[in-house]
Amino acid sequence: MPSALYAFEPTGRRAGNRVGAARRSWSVRHARLLEFLYCRFERVLIASGLVLRWIGFDRLEAPVASIERAVKGALFDCRMCGQCILSSTGMSCPMNCPKGLRNGPCGGVRPDGRCEIDAEMPCVWVMAWEGSLRMRCGDRIRQPQIPIDHRLKERSSWLAVSRGEHALDGGESGS
Ligand code: SF4
């Protein structure tokens, strides 16, 4: 029996997660630098595709996902949705939205830019806009995102890029 009822699927964020909020704030403030680093990383991932395929994507999935979870958890408070769109959201992870919205904010953003569900939490989409203004390709925030595929949760977005399923730099999604 669950100890709490949710109007929306819990996305992993919990009230009082000040460390996670601080990480997300740092990432948004450094969105330009992170965008630059991601662009280079994407090229490495794509260039490594054939080698990774030879090793075996299935064999690599668990270890790479673990590394990705650790790195992106520390930097972005990542929830491992498996379909990263950080490059389109100002480096603000949308899966920290209590409603899990991936196409902009709901209508309940408070006048001070905080979440209607958690008054202590800045709206991830307000942060996404601020981060996008700092980015070279910040206009990507205007692109509609396809519905999330929950079957990909906990899987590595990085390997998906290597397989050619997502693009980090200039593509329709990014991680
Ligand atoms: S993979 Fe990207 S969009 Fe998905 S939860 Fe992690 S940081 Fe957020």
Coordinates of C-alpha atoms and ligand atoms in Angstrom, one line a residue:
M1 CA 0.0 0.0 0.0
P2 CA 1.6 3.3 -1.0
S3 CA 2.3 5.7 1.8
A4 CA 1.2 8.7 -0.3
L5 CA -1.1 9.4 -3.1
Y6 CA 0.0 11.4 -6.1
A7 CA -2.1 13.3 -8.6
F8 CA 0.8 12.7 -11.1
E9 CA 3.4 10.0 -11.4
P10 CA 6.1 10.9 -9.0
T11 CA 9.2 11.9 -11.0
G12 CA 11.7 11.2 -8.3
R13 CA 11.9 14.7 -6.9
R14 CA 11.0 15.1 -3.3
A15 CA 10.2 18.2 -1.4
G16 CA 13.2 19.4 0.6
N17 CA 15.7 18.2 -2.0
R18 CA 17.9 21.2 -1.6
V19 CA 21.0 19.5 -2.9
G20 CA 19.2 18.6 -6.1
A21 CA 17.8 22.1 -6.5
A22 CA 21.3 23.5 -6.1
R23 CA 22.7 21.2 -8.8
R24 CA 20.0 22.2 -11.2
S25 CA 20.6 25.9 -10.5
W26 CA 24.3 25.5 -11.1
S27 CA 23.7 23.7 -14.4
V28 CA 21.4 26.4 -15.6
R29 CA 23.8 29.1 -14.7
H30 CA 26.5 27.3 -16.6
A31 CA 24.3 26.2 -19.5
R32 CA 26.6 27.8 -22.1
L33 CA 29.7 25.9 -20.9
L34 CA 27.7 22.6 -20.5
E35 CA 26.3 23.0 -24.0
F36 CA 29.9 23.5 -25.4
L37 CA 31.1 20.4 -23.6
Y38 CA 28.0 18.3 -24.7
C39 CA 28.6 19.2 -28.3
R40 CA 32.1 17.7 -28.1
F41 CA 30.9 14.7 -26.1
E42 CA 28.3 14.0 -28.7
R43 CA 30.9 13.8 -31.4
V44 CA 32.8 11.3 -29.4
L45 CA 29.7 9.2 -28.8
I46 CA 28.8 9.2 -32.5
A47 CA 32.4 8.5 -33.6
S48 CA 32.5 5.6 -31.1
G49 CA 29.3 4.1 -32.4
L50 CA 30.9 1.3 -34.5
V51 CA 33.3 0.3 -31.8
L52 CA 30.5 0.2 -29.2
R53 CA 28.3 -1.8 -31.6
W54 CA 31.2 -4.3 -32.0
I55 CA 31.5 -4.6 -28.2
G56 CA 27.8 -4.9 -27.9
F57 CA 25.3 -2.2 -26.8
D58 CA 23.4 -4.7 -24.7
R59 CA 26.6 -5.6 -22.8
L60 CA 27.4 -2.0 -22.3
E61 CA 23.9 -0.8 -21.2
A62 CA 24.2 -1.5 -17.5
P63 CA 27.7 -0.1 -16.9
V64 CA 27.3 2.9 -19.1
A65 CA 23.8 3.7 -17.6
S66 CA 25.5 3.5 -14.1
I67 CA 28.1 6.1 -15.1
E68 CA 25.5 8.3 -16.8
R69 CA 23.3 8.1 -13.8
A70 CA 26.2 9.2 -11.5
V71 CA 27.5 12.0 -13.8
K72 CA 24.2 13.5 -14.8
G73 CA 22.7 13.0 -11.3
A74 CA 25.5 15.1 -9.9
L75 CA 25.3 17.7 -12.6
F76 CA 21.6 17.9 -13.4
D77 CA 19.7 15.9 -10.8
C78 CA 18.9 13.5 -13.7
R79 CA 16.1 11.0 -13.3
M80 CA 17.3 8.7 -16.1
C81 CA 14.3 9.1 -18.4
G82 CA 16.4 7.6 -21.2
Q83 CA 15.4 10.3 -23.7
C84 CA 17.5 13.3 -22.7
I85 CA 16.4 16.7 -23.9
L86 CA 18.7 18.8 -21.8
S87 CA 20.1 20.6 -24.9
S88 CA 16.6 21.8 -25.6
T89 CA 15.7 22.8 -22.0
G90 CA 18.5 25.2 -21.0
M91 CA 20.2 22.3 -19.1
S92 CA 17.3 22.2 -16.7
C93 CA 16.1 18.6 -16.4
P94 CA 12.3 18.6 -17.1
M95 CA 11.8 15.3 -15.3
N96 CA 12.2 17.2 -12.0
C97 CA 8.9 18.9 -12.8
P98 CA 6.4 17.2 -10.3
K99 CA 4.1 16.8 -13.3
G100 CA 6.8 15.5 -15.6
L101 CA 6.0 18.1 -18.2
R102 CA 8.4 18.1 -21.2
N103 CA 6.8 20.8 -23.3
G104 CA 6.8 23.9 -21.2
P105 CA 5.3 24.9 -17.9
C106 CA 1.7 24.3 -16.7
G107 CA -0.5 27.2 -16.0
G108 CA 0.2 27.1 -12.3
V109 CA 3.6 28.8 -12.1
R110 CA 3.6 31.2 -9.2
P111 CA 4.2 34.9 -9.7
D112 CA 7.7 34.5 -8.2
G113 CA 8.5 31.7 -10.7
R114 CA 8.1 28.8 -8.3
C115 CA 6.2 25.6 -8.7
E116 CA 2.5 25.4 -7.8
I117 CA 3.0 22.0 -6.2
D118 CA 6.1 22.8 -4.3
A119 CA 6.3 26.5 -3.3
E120 CA 10.0 26.1 -2.4
M121 CA 11.0 24.8 -5.8
P122 CA 11.7 27.1 -8.8
C123 CA 9.7 25.9 -11.8
V124 CA 12.0 23.8 -13.9
W125 CA 10.6 25.5 -17.0
V126 CA 11.4 29.0 -15.7
M127 CA 14.9 27.7 -15.2
A128 CA 14.9 26.1 -18.6
W129 CA 14.1 29.4 -20.2
E130 CA 16.8 31.2 -18.3
G131 CA 19.3 28.5 -19.3
S132 CA 18.3 28.6 -22.9
L133 CA 18.9 32.4 -23.1
R134 CA 22.5 31.6 -22.2
M135 CA 23.0 28.9 -24.8
R136 CA 24.2 29.2 -28.4
C137 CA 21.3 27.0 -29.6
G138 CA 18.9 28.1 -26.9
D139 CA 16.1 28.4 -29.5
R140 CA 15.7 24.6 -29.4
I141 CA 13.4 25.2 -26.4
R142 CA 10.8 26.3 -28.9
Q143 CA 10.7 22.8 -30.5
P144 CA 7.9 20.5 -29.5
Q145 CA 9.1 17.4 -27.8
I146 CA 7.6 14.0 -28.6
P147 CA 5.8 12.2 -25.8
I148 CA 8.1 10.3 -23.5
D149 CA 8.5 6.6 -23.9
H150 CA 8.5 5.2 -20.3
R151 CA 9.9 1.9 -21.6
L152 CA 13.3 3.7 -22.0
K153 CA 13.4 4.8 -18.3
E154 CA 16.7 3.9 -16.7
R155 CA 18.4 3.3 -20.0
S156 CA 21.4 5.2 -21.2
S157 CA 20.8 8.2 -23.4
W158 CA 24.4 8.3 -24.3
L159 CA 24.3 4.8 -25.9
A160 CA 21.1 5.9 -27.7
V161 CA 23.2 8.7 -29.3
S162 CA 25.9 6.2 -30.2
R163 CA 23.3 4.0 -31.9
G164 CA 22.1 7.1 -33.8
E165 CA 18.7 7.2 -32.1
H166 CA 19.2 10.7 -30.5
A167 CA 21.3 13.7 -31.4
L168 CA 22.9 15.9 -28.8
D169 CA 24.0 18.7 -31.0
G170 CA 21.6 20.1 -33.5
G171 CA 19.2 17.2 -33.3
E172 CA 15.7 16.9 -32.0
S173 CA 16.8 15.8 -28.6
G174 CA 19.9 16.0 -26.6
S175 CA 21.5 14.6 -23.5
Ligands
SF4_1 S1 18.1 11.8 -19.2 FE1 18.1 14.1 -19.4 S2 16.0 14.7 -19.5 FE2 16.0 12.6 -18.9 S3 15.9 12.6 -16.6 FE3 18.1 12.6 -17.2 S4 18.8 14.8 -17.4 FE4 16.5 14.7 -17.4

